[in-house]
Structures are given as structure tokens and as C-alpha cells.
Amino acid sequence: MGTMNNSSAPRLPPAGRRARSARARTNGRPGAQFDGYLWPGRPFPTAYDEMFDGDGVVRSPYRALYESIAGMDSADLTARAAALDRAMVDQGITFSLSGQERPLGLDLVPRVIPAAEWSKLERGVAQRVRALEAFLADIYGDAQILADGVLPRRLLTSCKHFHREAFGVNPPNGVRIHVAGVDLVRDEEGSFRVLEDNLRNPSGVSYVMENRRTMARVFPDLFAKHRVRPVGDYSTHLLRSLRAAAAPNVADPTVVVLTPGIHNSAYFEHSLLARQMGVELVEGRDLFCRDNIVYVRTTEGERAVDVIYRRIDDEFLDPVHFRPDSVLGVAGVLNAARAGNVVIANAVGNGIGDDKLIYTYVPEMVRYYLGEKPLLPNVDTYRCWLPDELDHVLRHLDELVIKPVEGSGGYGIVFGPTASQRELAALRRRIRTERRDWIAQPVVQLSTVPSKVEGKVAPRHVDLRPFAVNDGKDIFVLPGGLTRVALPEGSLMVNSSQGGGSKDTWVLAARSSSAERELASPALAETSTVDGLAVEQGPELSTEQQQQQQQQQSSQ
Amino acid sequence: MSEESWQIRVVHSTGYHYASPATQSYNEARLTPRSDRRQSVVATRIETTPATRAYRYTDYWGTVVTSFDLHAPHTEFTVLATSVVETNEATEPIRDASWRDLRSDAVIDEHTEYLETTKYTPRDRELASVARELRKGRDPTGTALAISQWVHDQLTYRPGSTGVHSTATDAWRAREGVCQDYVHVTLVMLRAIGIPARYVSGYLHTRPSAALGETVQGESHAWVDVWTGGWWAHDPTNAIGVGPRHVWVATGRDYADVAPLKGIFTGGAKSHLDVSVELTRLA
């Protein structure tokens, strides 16, 4: 393991560079699964492949994995894939696609990130979170960055997620981004770039943990050949961060997870996190606020709540300040947070950091607040808001990807190269009238990782969402993260709402490190220490409630 | 009697009456005046019946907000705000900005929130074109005064003709309204020609000749703040400057930012509201 020098490095067999013939026999010949993998006629042939370099030589972090897969025959591959699917369905992990619940496909080829690369990413993500924390504190305080002209005031005041209601809410330990999901892509050179920041309710960490559990069951042999860093302790870090967020006078803070309810597509995740942390999973109707203190109704009476890990959008959180018709939230909770009696995690108003126009200023923020050089570059972005850049966008509309500044899940994105003239003309008109609402980026040919497609292995485009947890002292970045994969051939849309799958993401431990590794101990510990108090159920749901539960931007 | 400085007591009472008991209610009151160069607050307090534990904070717009919640079933709920305020004599409009200054990027960026349209102050082609007419041959300050006068002349003051949700466009179509509507129409026109302007809520003592200690029935009032190199106030409902009879409470982009009372309640079918404002000149 890992002692091979380059001359003996495995290499893609010649068949891997030819178009795959429909009649090719695949059984028996090692590496036959990879036939046609690097065929020059494939879509986006210049994308960075994470397993093979341009000459077909297997990159070193992937060598053991390549040999294992190349050594499997097609029947074995198919059987293991079926086992994976079964395991996912058994665990009840589904996501909703156009209203239908189905498993988020777990691809059987894991993605591998070597230790050195990860440590760079980890520092870059943490730096970004620190800068964005400083930005949020500033904006919802004296807004020095606007006074200094680093970023125009009107950019902020026109942001739909700038919540003036959150002005003056100062969390006791200063943390507003308890959990961040920073979406990264890898460009043609193989460099990681930030595509967007998710500081509201980033979801998907349950897939990271469940994907790992499933892979460990189906491929124990692969784990024996790699030093994969574990991801199962995420909830420990989350709980530590949430407890640290409580006011210092609270000796033993009560934490709850607030979910929109079972009709929300991320409910599985909400319940998993609550169970693993050993805290109550509650809905808005289980909580109430009196004299700026939040209580949970339990069978033993009411009990004060110190920290709410909420998975409800700002607009639904408090009918006193936001949508008065919300039946999911807790009336008065925002003022309770303002009074310092409860901590809302993530904080209200974080959405300004997710705005794709404000995103373009994050490198400036890193320099302004931290006095550091940004470690992770953004994807180059043209702002239709600025006249010069608008001109460029309108002249090159058919070469760019045009995205709405807000919104997630891939909705509203237009790929210039594949859009029809009509679509482009309509888009051009919209951009001109709604300049604040659009940005454009060059088509980034996202990196590819081998993925199982119909009994073969083919390159498919991926992104990566690492999860960062801030406890106020340290920013922990879960070694792994969610790799989403675009399964249709040539697709660059990895968002699950567009029909993507996911991959187990392996961050390898440095050879010298004493870091824990997955499957090093016989059992994958699963904590399930639900606190003895059962939540007293509120009244039954109305149709309106069910609709609001589904409306939450669960795909963030 | 002196026009220079008044001391005014404001007693603003809001009563909610529910046909069946409300079980829970959460409210926010923006009823507390603050001291600045135009007025100084001698005393101010908010009480509720039934009594509640009030929490006070300052919002984004700088307004003092009092929030309170009630969890006992109730059919009546009264919020009583009492303040004593010393006001100053009327100040002159500020003439420190030219049209060119108002077009500068720095001014636009600084006052962006007071230049944009809002729910109550949407774009209106007709009002904008009148505003452009009134601008001819005038500086920004002169234009603002002309717009205020024009709105005063065009609209008829008629309580009950518009509702709390009426926009500037609604009021303009009806050619009538109350102070809130006069202000919204004025804001639409000022913003349409690039003059930053904001909504001011407060009170007006309606009797210039009032005897000391005499109490008059009044109402909540509203007027505009205009920025032409500095903020100054004008009252389009009465087409007068803002002077010793005006007490201001809150400023914002439109009525929604300064609503005196906002809240939600559960239970309590059909509520009705009665509001009374009593103003007394004390000195």
C-alpha cells in the first residue's frame, strides 16, 4: 500500500481510451469496467478526473481503490450496488424529487481526498467561516464594512435575506454560523473553488454519516486498505457547539432540534441529529414563549429551552416578526433571543451570506476582517448589477452559466451553451430589468470521479459540500462532506433536486498521523441516548401546516 | 402665547376588545418618543391592562420598541402610552444639496433605503411625472416644499376613506385620505426624483391657541423627513413646517416600519379596536 513508485503505477488499459463498444465482453479482463472511461469523444473531456491523470495513470490516492474495482467482475459490481441501494432503502433515507420520495442514490465508488489536500481545504473553509462570522456580526451591528465602502450599502439593503428584525440580536458567544455548508467544485486544473456558501440551514450531513455506514457494511475490504477518517462523530461536535452557544450562566443548557415536521424532506436528518445528540426533536407547537423565555412542553410540565437548533426558514420562525400566518414557528422567539434568553442556531438573517452577489465580495471580507489572503478562490463571477460586467454577460450569454442570486437546488439556472435562442432572448430581457437578481459564471467543467453506470464505470461530475461547525473557539470541518454526483452523462447539475446521487467521501489520514480511522475498531458506535422526557404532542396538523412544512428550503 | 417651545403631555390609549377570550397575545409597541435636537423627552412610560412584563429594545431604525405578551385569557387589552415632551420652535428647511449632489453615488448609496419603492410607496407614473414638472426651476428643497403643498392641495382629508393597508396609489386614485396617505403620496413623489425621504410618525397638537392645562382630543399623526444635505421635516397634511406642536416618535421607509402597535393573538374571535390620543400643553 502506497509504496509503489510511479513507474509501477497502475494505468488505464488501452480499451479505456476507446469508445465503448456495445458488444464488448467485459467479464474476466481486469479493468474492463473502465472501458471507454477516457474516450476523447466524451462530454467535457478537459474536466479534471480525480482518478486518472491525462495519460491514464492512476493518481496515487486512488491506486488501491482502482485495483480493487478493476479486480471485481461485473456481476460482483452489480451485486454490491444492489446491496447499497437495499441498505439505503432499509435505513429509510429518501429525499423527495418532485414530490416523490426516493432514495438518494449512493454511488458505489467512493471519492478519495488525500490528507494534504484536505488540510488545505479545511483551513480554507474555516477561514471563510471566520470571515463570514465577522461580516454577519458587523452587518447586524454597526456595519463598519459599509461605512468603509468595501461593499456598497445598497447591495445589502436590497438583499431579500437581509433581516432588519435581526439587528441588535447578539448571541452570547458571538457565533451565528453554528453550521456552514460551503459548496466547492474543482476546476479543469484540479483546484478547489467555492461555488456558494450555505449559512442558513445547510442540509445533507445525514447522508454523509449514513453513506459511510452503508459503505462500511458493503465494502469492509476497501476500508481495510485505506486509512479513512471517520465522520460518525459529527453530532458530538454539533452538540458541543450548540451547548457552547448558550449563555454562560446556564450550567447545563437544554438544546432542542426544531423541525418543520414529518412532511419536510429533510425530516430524516432532523430526527437523526436529535437522536444522536440525545436532545428533543420538537415542532413549533411543542414550544412557546412567555416573557421572552422559550419553553418546551413535556409530560413533566414546561421546561426552559436555552438553544434551538432550528431547521425552519427565517420567514416561518416567528410570526410576530415574519410571516404572521406561519404555523411552524414560535411566536416571540426572536425577542427571546434578543433578550439573551435563548440562542437560535443558525442565527436569523444569515441568508445575506448566501446571496450570490454578496458571495463575490467574500474574498474582500477575508482581507478586510482577517487581514489574510483568501485560501480558497471563488468561481469567477460576473455581476449583472455592475454595468461593465452586465455588458460582458449580455455579449457572452451563450457561453456562460446564468444563475439567480438567491435560491438553491439548481432552480432557475440557465446553461448558456445549451439554451435555445428563445430562452436566451427571454433571459436577456429578464436580466436587464432584474439586474440585482442575476450573476453569471463561466461553465466550470466540474471534476469527474468514476461512478457506476449500468454495469460499467464512467466519469461523472461531482461537487463537494464540507460541513463546518463553529463552537466559538474552533471551527471543526467534518473530514469528508457530501459529494454530490450528476448521474446523467455530461450533466453538470449535481443538486439532488435535479436528480443527482451522492458518494461516500473519504478523507485519508496522513500516514504519520495518529488520527482515528474508520473501521479501526470493530463497531461503528451509534449513540442513541434519548433523554427520558417524551415531548407532549400538540394538536394535529392542518393542511396548511403540512404545506408550510414542505415549503421549507430543504434542499439548501 | 409663545410659539418657541412647548411642553406637551401625550396620552395614547389603545384598547382591544375580543368577542370571545383571546388566550395568548404577543405585541410590539412603537410609542416611545426619543430626544434629539428637535425635542427632549421629559418622561415616557407604557402600561398595559392586564399588566404585562414589558421588554424594551431599539430596532434597526432607531425606534424604541416595547414588547409584551399575555397568556391569561382576556377579552379586553389596553396599552397606555404616556409621554411628556419639550418641543422646539420650527426649524428652517435645509438647502445644502444640489440636484447634482443628490445624483452622486455616495448620496444614493447612503440613503438607498429612503429612495426605493416599498409596499406602501410603489412606483406611480402619474405622481412621478407631476414631481418632474414641479422640479423645473427649483432646487431640491424648493421642490420638496412644492410637492408637499401640491399633495396638500390635491387630496381631501377624510377619515375612514382609506384603510391601514392603502398604498399611495390607492390614496392618489381616491384623491382623499388621512395623514398616512398624504405622507405616502409625498414620499412616492420625492423618491421618484431622487430626493431621499422618510416617514415620520408622531403626534400633532391641533390647537395653536390652546391654554395651558387644556386637554384636546388628537390623533396619531405622520409627516415626512426630507434629506437635502441634512434631514428636515415638513407636514404635507397641513402644508406646514414641523414646529413646537409636533412630537415625533419613529422614522422609517413607510408606515410598516413605524406602526404604533403590531401583534398577533390566538383565540379571541373578532376584535375591535379603539384608540384615543389626548394632548395637553403643559408649558
Short mmCIF file of C-alpha atoms in Angstrom, two decimals, chain A residues 357 382-405 412-416 419 422-441:
data_model
loop_
_atom_site.label_atom_id
_atom_site.label_comp_id
_atom_site.label_asym_id
_atom_site.label_seq_id
_atom_site.Cartn_x
_atom_site.Cartn_y
_atom_site.Cartn_z
CA LEU A 357 -23.89 38.68 -5.31
CA TYR A 382 -19.87 38.42 -13.37
CA ARG A 383 -22.30 40.68 -11.57
CA CYS A 384 -25.14 41.83 -13.80
CA TRP A 385 -25.59 44.51 -11.17
CA LEU A 386 -22.46 46.33 -12.31
CA PRO A 387 -22.77 47.99 -15.75
CA ASP A 388 -19.39 46.79 -17.13
CA GLU A 389 -19.93 43.24 -16.07
CA LEU A 390 -23.51 43.30 -17.34
CA ASP A 391 -22.22 44.22 -20.80
CA HIS A 392 -19.87 41.28 -20.73
CA VAL A 393 -22.65 38.93 -19.65
CA LEU A 394 -25.04 40.09 -22.35
CA ARG A 395 -22.35 39.72 -25.02
CA HIS A 396 -21.37 36.22 -23.89
CA LEU A 397 -24.69 34.89 -22.69
CA ASP A 398 -24.38 31.72 -24.76
CA GLU A 399 -21.05 30.81 -23.13
CA LEU A 400 -21.95 31.41 -19.50
CA VAL A 401 -23.98 29.80 -16.75
CA ILE A 402 -26.53 32.31 -15.53
CA LYS A 403 -27.82 31.93 -12.00
CA PRO A 404 -30.34 33.70 -9.83
CA VAL A 405 -28.58 35.34 -6.86
CA GLY A 412 -33.59 28.91 -12.25
CA ILE A 413 -30.09 28.18 -13.54
CA VAL A 414 -29.61 28.60 -17.30
CA PHE A 415 -26.71 26.97 -19.14
CA GLY A 416 -25.92 29.37 -21.95
CA ALA A 419 -30.08 27.11 -24.05
CA ARG A 422 -35.59 31.91 -27.45
CA GLU A 423 -34.60 31.10 -23.89
CA LEU A 424 -31.58 33.34 -24.17
CA ALA A 425 -33.62 36.21 -25.54
CA ALA A 426 -36.12 35.88 -22.70
CA LEU A 427 -33.28 35.67 -20.20
CA ARG A 428 -31.64 38.75 -21.66
CA ARG A 429 -34.80 40.75 -21.08
CA ARG A 430 -35.12 39.50 -17.52
CA ILE A 431 -31.51 40.26 -16.70
CA ARG A 432 -31.86 43.80 -17.95
CA THR A 433 -34.87 44.51 -15.76
CA GLU A 434 -33.77 42.50 -12.71
CA ARG A 435 -30.08 43.22 -12.63
CA ARG A 436 -29.76 42.66 -8.89
CA ASP A 437 -31.16 39.17 -9.28
CA TRP A 438 -28.61 37.57 -11.64
CA ILE A 439 -24.98 36.60 -11.78
CA ALA A 440 -23.11 34.69 -14.44
CA GLN A 441 -20.18 32.33 -14.29
#
